């Protein structure tokens, strides 16, 4: 099974505390590393958990509150100082591009690698990223500022042909293509071999979605349908529903309701308010609505199953 | 003796490592807390060492390389989110003001406290800050970008009058003033009491200076004369003198030479290149030139004596 997991670098809300860092996570798919949000201290968190910076080629910023992007310039600079030459792709609200350039101007820095800026506003209904096995899309959340969620979807894979069959029957390239498309195979002796007997079924494509920051927003189910693993903010508990609404954040139970409505597989909670040194109350309240809910813990890794 | 000490929050150079953070330090004088430079992660370092953020009212930024200011917006935001209302004074190169405002604009934030920006360019030969006991001045260093050092000087204090004398002779306010100015005192009985017998001598005023980042620059002695405690960057060792010159940084021995030429009391080394996981070679080379040299250690506090 191909590696598909998320490692939590920060799961706190607006201010860092002695027990949590603000939002950032590393999504790993096979050998590709994607950074999602980049609070102050993200590069230090990578060092702390012995995760490499160099393989990160794509950084996704959900919105322009500082607790989601203040660590970006540190990483941009560190790449430069370590002599990076390969491109870095940033997917973020348009206004961030001028801010990055403003920082580079005051320090009179010309990066020695291409920084390719992709404004999220330009990608409605389009893939932010795609390769042979994965595609990434953004979708709008409901927050004070324009904010995006991200969904990482594995693409449908074709079945693998069994080694013994290839050894025994030496099929030509055209026959291999047909078998991968689902055809049966007729041997030289005229025997019909059923497709399911000569292939290993392709693994079901999996997906991961990230929703932070957002008010409870039922229309999001459209983007989250049957997601295997959903990370959703859970800033507040049930007693703070009014405050959540006012501040365009969610309670843990609302995150769970959205997971349930979206027929998600599993739910990860994060973006905890600093008042929850022990967020177990959030877990209880969410599990009452959606059983397969987990609290994230900084440094922990969660597989997409 | 009034508290006068510096606590090291970060003493590494450009990039954070698993063993060091970039430049930041907290200077404490009596009950006043001053932050000098503010690399990414400074607010996390304050949390780590259980140092309070709230008493900081003045932040000094030496120059606009990211490893000296990327943590500033995090602190500005945290103050806002914690409901600060008292003013925050920032002393920094002029160009930083527009950058701070740019950050506030993209997040549509209006701070709920006054942020008072003081461009260092405007303070040549003037005090950045002064009160009854302390005055702070900036002076130009020699670096790739315009860069300033800072000197914190205690003011000359007047002697304290001995309690027993006040009890015995009940001097009037005018007499007290004269005694503090150095006069002797004539008792009602006509006896002359010498000033040194009725007062405790005022403590010698002390001073602290911060020099990072800078090439070795002998004219700095003008600003550093007889400083009690000097923090000077020591990015490189003796074998890298050429590189130090090229990059406008100093070797440890050059820092020591400057301390010696300035007749400094003690020298603290910092801003170590990431290649020195163990910087003891820097200490050896500096001590060969100036004996009272110490390596800084993150989290440690150094008194101005």
XYZ file of C-alpha atoms in Angstrom:
610
model
C 0.000 0.000 0.000
C 1.353 3.408 -0.988
C 2.179 5.683 1.993
C -0.516 8.327 2.456
C -0.357 10.077 5.806
C -0.475 13.425 7.530
C 1.971 14.497 10.249
C 0.755 17.213 12.594
C 3.270 20.036 13.140
C 0.837 22.344 14.911
C -2.802 21.939 15.953
C -3.363 25.008 18.119
C -5.356 28.089 17.218
C -4.272 31.728 17.035
C -1.542 31.947 19.700
C 1.263 29.510 20.511
C 1.212 28.091 24.031
C 3.648 26.047 26.072
C 1.783 22.939 24.853
C 0.885 23.721 21.225
C 1.969 25.425 18.012
C -0.400 27.018 15.518
C -1.488 25.365 12.248
C 0.829 23.377 10.073
C 0.953 19.828 8.788
C 2.986 17.726 6.418
C 1.098 15.505 4.000
C 3.150 12.624 2.621
C 1.990 10.685 -0.421
C 4.420 8.035 -1.594
C 7.667 10.032 -1.941
C 6.014 13.461 -2.220
C 5.871 15.900 0.707
C 3.251 18.669 0.792
C 3.126 21.338 3.487
C -0.342 22.552 4.494
C -0.368 25.901 6.296
C 2.795 27.280 7.779
C 2.499 29.012 11.151
C 5.465 30.668 12.834
C 7.905 27.982 13.931
C 6.969 25.426 11.261
C 10.594 24.929 10.221
C 11.522 24.425 13.889
C 8.734 21.848 14.235
C 10.106 19.963 11.210
C 13.534 19.930 12.896
C 12.019 18.821 16.211
C 10.299 15.830 14.611
C 13.287 15.037 12.369
C 11.328 15.661 9.179
C 13.254 16.886 6.171
C 12.609 20.299 4.672
C 14.246 19.603 1.300
C 11.597 17.229 -0.164
C 8.873 19.873 0.221
C 8.114 21.306 -3.228
C 4.528 22.452 -2.665
C 3.162 24.642 0.130
C -0.569 25.304 0.574
C -1.735 28.318 2.616
C -5.434 28.294 3.544
C -5.798 31.991 4.395
C -3.950 35.091 5.526
C -4.340 35.028 9.293
C -0.857 34.999 10.770
C -1.282 31.695 12.591
C -1.475 30.026 9.163
C 1.379 31.740 7.293
C 3.895 33.561 9.569
C 6.368 30.689 9.175
C 6.431 30.832 5.387
C 9.191 33.447 4.948
C 11.450 31.492 7.305
C 11.167 28.432 5.076
C 11.537 30.476 1.871
C 14.765 31.983 3.317
C 16.145 28.712 4.651
C 15.718 27.084 1.225
C 17.624 30.031 -0.276
C 20.443 29.891 2.281
C 20.817 26.140 1.813
C 21.309 26.683 -1.936
C 18.035 25.220 -3.207
C 17.728 25.428 -6.978
C 14.560 23.398 -7.709
C 11.271 25.323 -7.907
C 9.030 25.874 -4.893
C 5.296 26.054 -5.610
C 3.132 28.101 -3.265
C -0.681 27.927 -3.450
C -2.190 30.762 -1.438
C -4.534 33.744 -1.518
C -3.361 36.195 -4.171
C -2.404 38.938 -1.677
C 0.402 36.824 -0.250
C 2.525 37.154 -3.371
C 3.106 40.900 -2.903
C 3.865 40.323 0.776
C 6.525 37.712 -0.032
C 8.065 40.099 -2.548
C 7.957 42.924 -0.003
C 9.989 40.795 2.439
C 12.509 39.911 -0.269
C 12.842 43.592 -1.207
C 13.624 44.865 2.289
C 16.409 42.302 2.624
C 17.569 42.885 -0.990
C 17.291 39.144 -1.641
C 17.025 37.521 -5.054
C 16.128 33.892 -4.452
C 18.414 31.411 -6.137
C 15.468 29.132 -6.942
C 12.170 29.786 -8.783
C 9.292 30.548 -6.434
C 6.141 29.774 -8.389
C 3.144 31.499 -6.864
C -0.324 30.112 -7.616
C -3.209 32.354 -6.463
C -6.003 30.153 -5.096
C -8.552 32.571 -6.592
C -7.545 31.336 -10.090
C -8.229 27.635 -9.508
C -11.979 27.379 -9.054
C -13.016 23.958 -10.392
C -9.448 23.260 -11.509
C -6.724 21.053 -10.119
C -4.053 22.880 -8.118
C -1.765 19.948 -8.717
C -1.965 16.615 -10.441
C 0.321 13.786 -11.402
C -0.228 10.154 -12.427
C -1.462 9.140 -8.975
C -2.697 12.202 -7.094
C -4.676 15.343 -7.650
C -5.217 18.288 -5.328
C -8.100 20.742 -5.342
C -9.041 23.734 -3.204
C -12.566 24.619 -2.122
C -13.974 27.652 -0.275
C -14.495 27.545 3.488
C -16.572 30.008 5.508
C -14.333 32.284 7.537
C -13.739 35.991 8.224
C -11.210 36.208 5.408
C -11.338 34.313 2.101
C -10.220 30.836 3.131
C -9.748 27.570 1.303
C -9.796 23.920 2.234
C -7.761 21.351 0.318
C -8.600 17.837 -0.843
C -5.890 15.393 -1.850
C -7.357 12.567 -3.968
C -5.581 9.476 -5.199
C -6.488 8.729 -8.801
C -8.169 5.509 -9.837
C -5.339 3.028 -10.353
C -5.450 0.236 -12.904
C -5.077 -3.374 -11.738
C -1.617 -4.957 -11.629
C -1.088 -8.061 -13.804
C 0.058 -11.122 -11.845
C 3.754 -11.987 -12.307
C 3.110 -15.714 -12.849
C 0.698 -14.971 -15.685
C 3.293 -12.753 -17.421
C 5.949 -15.460 -16.949
C 3.700 -18.225 -18.316
C 2.062 -16.422 -21.240
C 4.385 -13.538 -22.197
C 1.528 -11.211 -23.323
C 2.376 -8.505 -25.873
C 2.137 -4.789 -24.969
C -1.267 -4.479 -26.616
C -2.596 -7.449 -24.615
C -1.233 -5.939 -21.378
C -3.035 -2.660 -22.121
C -6.311 -4.545 -22.735
C -5.969 -6.612 -19.536
C -5.308 -3.419 -17.487
C -8.484 -2.025 -19.062
C -10.397 -5.063 -17.758
C -10.320 -7.584 -20.647
C -9.960 -11.343 -20.237
C -7.109 -13.174 -22.085
C -7.189 -16.013 -24.533
C -4.114 -18.280 -24.411
C -2.395 -19.681 -27.516
C -4.157 -22.944 -26.673
C -7.511 -21.125 -26.860
C -8.196 -21.172 -23.110
C -10.010 -18.074 -21.744
C -8.426 -16.678 -18.574
C -10.793 -14.383 -16.607
C -9.434 -10.899 -15.853
C -9.893 -11.303 -12.086
C -7.737 -14.473 -12.146
C -4.753 -12.836 -13.883
C -4.717 -9.446 -12.069
C -4.451 -8.035 -8.574
C -7.366 -5.652 -8.055
C -6.322 -1.974 -7.977
C -6.402 -0.445 -4.526
C -9.387 1.815 -3.851
C -8.322 5.432 -4.309
C -8.135 7.272 -0.997
C -8.490 10.932 -0.143
C -7.627 13.425 2.589
C -9.231 16.812 3.240
C -8.128 19.781 5.340
C -10.696 22.293 6.653
C -9.267 25.090 8.797
C -10.433 27.760 9.600
C -14.170 27.620 9.048
C -17.578 28.106 10.605
C -19.865 25.074 10.533
C -20.939 25.085 6.907
C -23.115 22.173 5.669
C -22.570 22.965 1.934
C -18.985 21.756 2.420
C -20.316 18.168 2.169
C -20.238 18.723 -1.595
C -16.439 18.861 -1.462
C -15.951 16.304 1.291
C -18.151 13.436 0.040
C -16.799 10.076 1.219
C -13.403 11.482 2.093
C -11.382 8.817 3.910
C -9.733 11.150 6.384
C -10.981 14.622 7.240
C -9.039 17.145 9.328
C -11.511 19.744 10.558
C -11.008 22.597 12.956
C -12.613 22.234 16.385
C -11.749 25.493 18.077
C -14.585 25.400 20.629
C -16.790 23.060 22.669
C -20.601 22.793 22.743
C -20.979 25.551 25.313
C -19.336 28.041 22.928
C -21.508 27.541 19.857
C -22.507 31.206 19.781
C -18.880 32.320 19.981
C -17.972 29.847 17.235
C -20.617 31.391 14.971
C -19.474 34.933 15.713
C -15.815 34.147 15.109
C -16.428 31.926 12.058
C -15.001 28.874 13.792
C -16.520 25.472 14.615
C -17.257 23.396 17.671
C -15.987 19.819 17.799
C -19.556 18.506 17.491
C -20.102 20.612 14.354
C -16.937 19.162 12.830
C -18.324 15.707 13.629
C -21.706 16.580 12.086
C -19.982 17.603 8.877
C -17.932 14.386 8.863
C -21.120 12.400 9.336
C -23.047 14.296 6.637
C -20.113 13.842 4.248
C -19.923 10.094 4.975
C -16.265 10.570 5.869
C -14.252 7.583 7.012
C -12.414 9.134 9.933
C -12.223 12.590 11.482
C -9.189 14.363 12.958
C -9.783 17.342 15.220
C -7.391 20.278 15.553
C -7.060 24.089 15.797
C -7.925 23.869 19.482
C -8.458 27.079 21.396
C -5.586 27.781 23.834
C -8.078 27.357 26.715
C -8.118 23.567 26.092
C -4.874 22.345 27.564
C -6.607 18.969 27.670
C -8.975 18.819 24.669
C -10.608 15.501 25.693
C -13.978 17.260 26.187
C -13.845 18.080 22.456
C -13.282 14.426 21.630
C -16.216 13.299 23.770
C -18.589 15.817 22.224
C -17.507 14.947 18.678
C -17.642 11.182 19.207
C -21.256 11.521 20.400
C -22.004 12.624 16.809
C -19.373 10.752 14.786
C -17.676 7.784 16.394
C -14.485 7.557 14.297
C -13.105 10.836 15.607
C -9.563 11.335 16.897
C -7.777 14.222 18.592
C -4.609 15.155 16.768
C -1.368 15.309 18.710
C 1.635 17.329 17.585
C 4.317 15.126 16.037
C 1.900 12.254 15.441
C 1.254 10.766 12.042
C -2.203 9.647 10.829
C -2.639 7.298 7.880
C -5.328 7.742 5.255
C -7.082 4.356 5.225
C 22.061 46.087 43.212
C 19.453 46.761 40.517
C 18.871 43.778 38.188
C 20.596 44.301 34.849
C 20.883 41.144 32.785
C 20.420 39.693 29.331
C 18.671 36.379 28.651
C 19.581 34.653 25.410
C 16.571 33.446 23.382
C 18.538 32.629 20.256
C 22.262 32.788 19.446
C 22.431 31.021 16.082
C 23.004 32.626 12.708
C 20.803 32.608 9.606
C 19.035 29.231 9.814
C 17.513 27.481 12.827
C 19.034 24.105 13.671
C 18.064 21.319 16.034
C 20.396 22.923 18.601
C 19.897 26.680 18.100
C 17.452 29.442 17.243
C 18.375 32.630 15.383
C 18.925 36.003 17.086
C 16.826 37.247 19.943
C 17.470 38.297 23.504
C 15.608 39.798 26.411
C 17.306 42.605 28.294
C 15.973 43.147 31.803
C 16.748 46.325 33.731
C 15.062 46.551 37.114
C 11.388 45.926 36.187
C 11.704 46.841 32.513
C 11.928 44.225 29.764
C 13.426 45.083 26.368
C 13.486 42.668 23.432
C 16.526 42.882 21.147
C 16.015 41.316 17.724
C 13.155 38.963 17.120
C 13.847 35.927 14.931
C 11.113 33.457 13.997
C 10.084 31.538 17.090
C 10.978 34.249 19.614
C 7.557 34.072 21.281
C 7.944 30.279 21.527
C 11.379 30.743 23.110
C 9.867 33.102 25.706
C 7.268 30.407 26.503
C 9.944 27.718 26.661
C 11.990 29.654 29.204
C 8.885 30.813 31.152
C 9.529 34.470 30.403
C 6.533 36.743 30.220
C 5.604 38.497 26.988
C 3.362 41.142 28.579
C 6.071 43.282 30.280
C 7.810 43.880 26.938
C 7.048 47.436 25.820
C 10.075 48.094 23.621
C 11.433 45.977 20.765
C 14.713 46.768 19.001
C 15.412 45.321 15.527
C 19.031 45.610 14.364
C 18.426 45.068 10.632
C 16.106 43.533 8.070
C 17.568 40.096 7.506
C 14.847 37.580 8.342
C 16.825 35.862 11.093
C 16.538 39.103 13.076
C 12.861 40.029 12.549
C 10.674 37.152 11.235
C 9.236 36.619 14.730
C 8.039 40.193 15.129
C 4.589 39.854 13.506
C 3.851 36.828 15.690
C 4.429 38.899 18.820
C 2.520 41.902 17.430
C -0.458 39.558 16.739
C -0.269 37.734 20.059
C -0.358 41.045 21.937
C -3.461 41.984 19.903
C -5.212 38.660 20.506
C -4.493 38.842 24.235
C -6.184 42.250 24.368
C -3.146 44.444 24.974
C -4.028 48.110 25.206
C -0.736 49.718 26.311
C 1.565 51.043 23.571
C 4.289 48.921 21.985
C 7.389 50.789 20.820
C 9.374 49.339 17.949
C 12.819 50.711 17.029
C 13.862 49.398 13.624
C 15.024 50.336 10.145
C 12.420 52.574 8.512
C 11.404 50.018 5.860
C 9.955 47.692 8.473
C 7.017 49.984 9.202
C 5.458 49.508 5.758
C 6.009 45.757 6.018
C 4.212 45.569 9.376
C 1.331 47.572 7.898
C 1.268 45.306 4.847
C 0.813 42.264 7.126
C -1.965 43.997 9.060
C -3.709 44.940 5.793
C -3.818 41.422 4.338
C -5.413 40.113 7.522
C -7.682 43.191 7.808
C -6.433 43.743 11.347
C -6.668 46.994 13.288
C -4.541 46.568 16.378
C -6.300 47.343 19.628
C -3.141 48.954 21.046
C -0.914 51.760 19.717
C 2.124 50.469 17.841
C 4.647 53.288 17.921
C 7.249 52.878 15.215
C 10.604 54.636 15.620
C 12.830 54.539 12.512
C 16.437 54.041 13.607
C 17.539 56.359 10.777
C 16.028 59.295 12.719
C 17.981 58.835 15.946
C 21.569 59.599 15.033
C 23.199 61.044 18.131
C 19.881 60.951 20.014
C 18.519 58.669 22.702
C 16.103 55.999 21.470
C 14.793 55.735 24.992
C 15.537 57.309 28.337
C 14.085 57.369 31.809
C 15.439 58.370 35.225
C 17.871 55.460 35.360
C 18.559 54.185 31.839
C 19.189 55.472 28.372
C 19.421 53.543 25.106
C 21.248 54.586 21.949
C 21.760 52.962 18.554
C 24.986 53.100 16.545
C 25.837 51.919 13.013
C 27.432 48.508 12.453
C 29.123 47.355 9.245
C 26.945 44.807 7.458
C 25.460 44.123 4.018
C 22.277 45.981 4.932
C 22.025 49.092 7.140
C 22.416 47.614 10.631
C 22.497 49.078 14.111
C 23.965 48.039 17.428
C 22.384 49.135 20.705
C 23.925 50.362 23.938
C 21.952 50.361 27.187
C 23.548 52.731 29.734
C 22.585 53.208 33.336
C 22.583 56.879 34.281
C 24.768 58.266 37.010
C 22.825 57.751 40.244
C 23.026 60.102 43.232
C 24.180 58.742 46.596
C 21.620 57.457 49.102
C 21.484 59.247 52.451
C 21.984 56.919 55.433
C 18.787 56.153 57.393
C 20.403 56.737 60.808
C 21.464 60.246 59.771
C 17.914 61.098 58.627
C 16.509 59.712 61.925
C 18.989 61.631 64.059
C 19.028 64.981 62.248
C 15.731 65.227 60.316
C 17.263 67.276 57.422
C 14.871 69.486 55.430
C 14.202 68.817 51.739
C 16.659 71.490 50.648
C 19.399 69.953 52.826
C 18.661 66.505 51.379
C 19.031 67.875 47.861
C 22.362 69.484 48.763
C 23.671 66.305 50.404
C 22.710 64.254 47.324
C 24.655 66.798 45.268
C 27.701 66.078 47.437
C 27.538 68.705 50.220
C 28.552 68.092 53.849
C 25.989 68.837 56.626
C 26.221 71.136 59.635
C 24.210 69.936 62.645
C 22.190 72.277 64.887
C 25.055 71.960 67.360
C 27.458 73.307 64.697
C 29.212 69.974 64.044
C 30.281 69.380 60.416
C 29.354 65.881 59.124
C 31.319 64.871 56.015
C 29.243 63.820 52.988
C 30.918 60.378 52.749
C 29.964 59.645 56.392
C 26.246 60.374 55.945
C 25.691 58.753 52.503
C 26.042 55.398 50.797
C 28.047 55.907 47.607
C 25.990 55.619 44.401
C 26.636 52.428 42.458
C 28.787 52.837 39.363
C 26.566 53.068 36.275
C 26.804 49.946 34.117
C 26.209 49.416 30.420
C 25.446 46.639 27.942
C 25.999 46.670 24.185
C 24.669 44.437 21.398
C 26.571 44.112 18.094
C 25.029 41.740 15.560
C 25.459 41.463 12.595
C 28.725 43.159 11.724
C 32.084 42.780 10.067
C 35.110 43.460 12.285
C 35.030 47.240 12.460
C 37.541 48.995 14.760
C 35.710 52.385 14.673
C 33.006 50.730 16.792
C 35.262 51.256 19.835
C 33.935 54.821 19.838
C 30.492 53.499 20.803
C 31.672 50.636 22.988
C 34.181 52.400 25.225
C 34.378 50.741 28.655
C 31.119 48.883 28.175
C 30.676 46.414 31.051
C 29.177 43.626 28.978
C 29.448 43.359 25.210
C 27.489 40.850 23.097
C 29.270 40.584 19.751
C 28.593 38.258 16.873
C 31.158 35.506 16.288
C 29.847 33.750 13.212
C 33.172 32.229 12.136
C 36.501 30.896 13.429
C 40.048 32.037 12.586
C 40.266 29.809 9.511
C 37.305 31.650 7.942
C 38.546 35.225 8.219
C 38.255 35.761 4.453
C 34.672 34.477 4.428
C 33.836 36.701 7.403
C 35.086 39.740 5.483
C 33.143 38.802 2.343
C 29.904 38.202 4.237
C 30.285 41.190 6.589
C 30.453 38.976 9.651
C 33.148 38.541 12.328
C 35.359 35.811 13.667
C 35.388 35.147 17.398
C 38.932 36.515 17.656
C 37.851 39.740 15.922
C 35.003 40.118 18.423
C 37.588 39.687 21.186
C 39.915 42.245 19.591
C 37.094 44.783 19.554
C 36.256 44.015 23.201
C 39.912 44.511 24.101
C 40.264 47.748 22.103
C 37.059 49.068 23.709
C 38.279 48.158 27.218
C 35.087 46.181 27.702
C 34.547 44.346 30.974
C 33.258 41.036 29.619
C 32.442 39.654 26.192
C 29.576 37.347 25.191
C 29.824 35.510 21.883
C 26.836 34.548 19.745
C 25.399 34.364 16.203
C 27.318 31.143 15.669
C 27.331 29.620 12.196
C 25.219 26.432 12.042
C 28.448 24.491 11.350
C 29.513 24.934 15.000
C 27.390 22.450 16.889
C 30.071 22.787 19.556
C 31.387 26.372 19.442
C 34.202 25.804 21.966
C 36.825 26.471 19.280
C 35.359 29.994 19.036
C 35.776 30.455 22.782
C 39.402 29.317 22.688
C 40.282 31.635 19.834
C 38.541 34.611 21.454
C 40.021 34.007 24.901
C 43.508 34.044 23.385
C 42.808 37.717 22.612
C 40.435 38.741 25.427
C 40.313 36.571 28.523
C 36.891 37.511 29.936
C 34.995 35.963 27.049
C 32.011 33.626 27.418
C 29.980 31.558 24.968
C 26.276 32.313 25.236
C 23.868 29.447 25.776
C 20.189 29.654 24.883
C 18.014 30.177 27.946
C 20.946 31.397 30.057
C 21.011 34.761 31.740
C 24.125 36.968 31.964
C 24.431 39.807 34.469
C 25.932 43.156 33.623
C 28.595 43.622 36.325
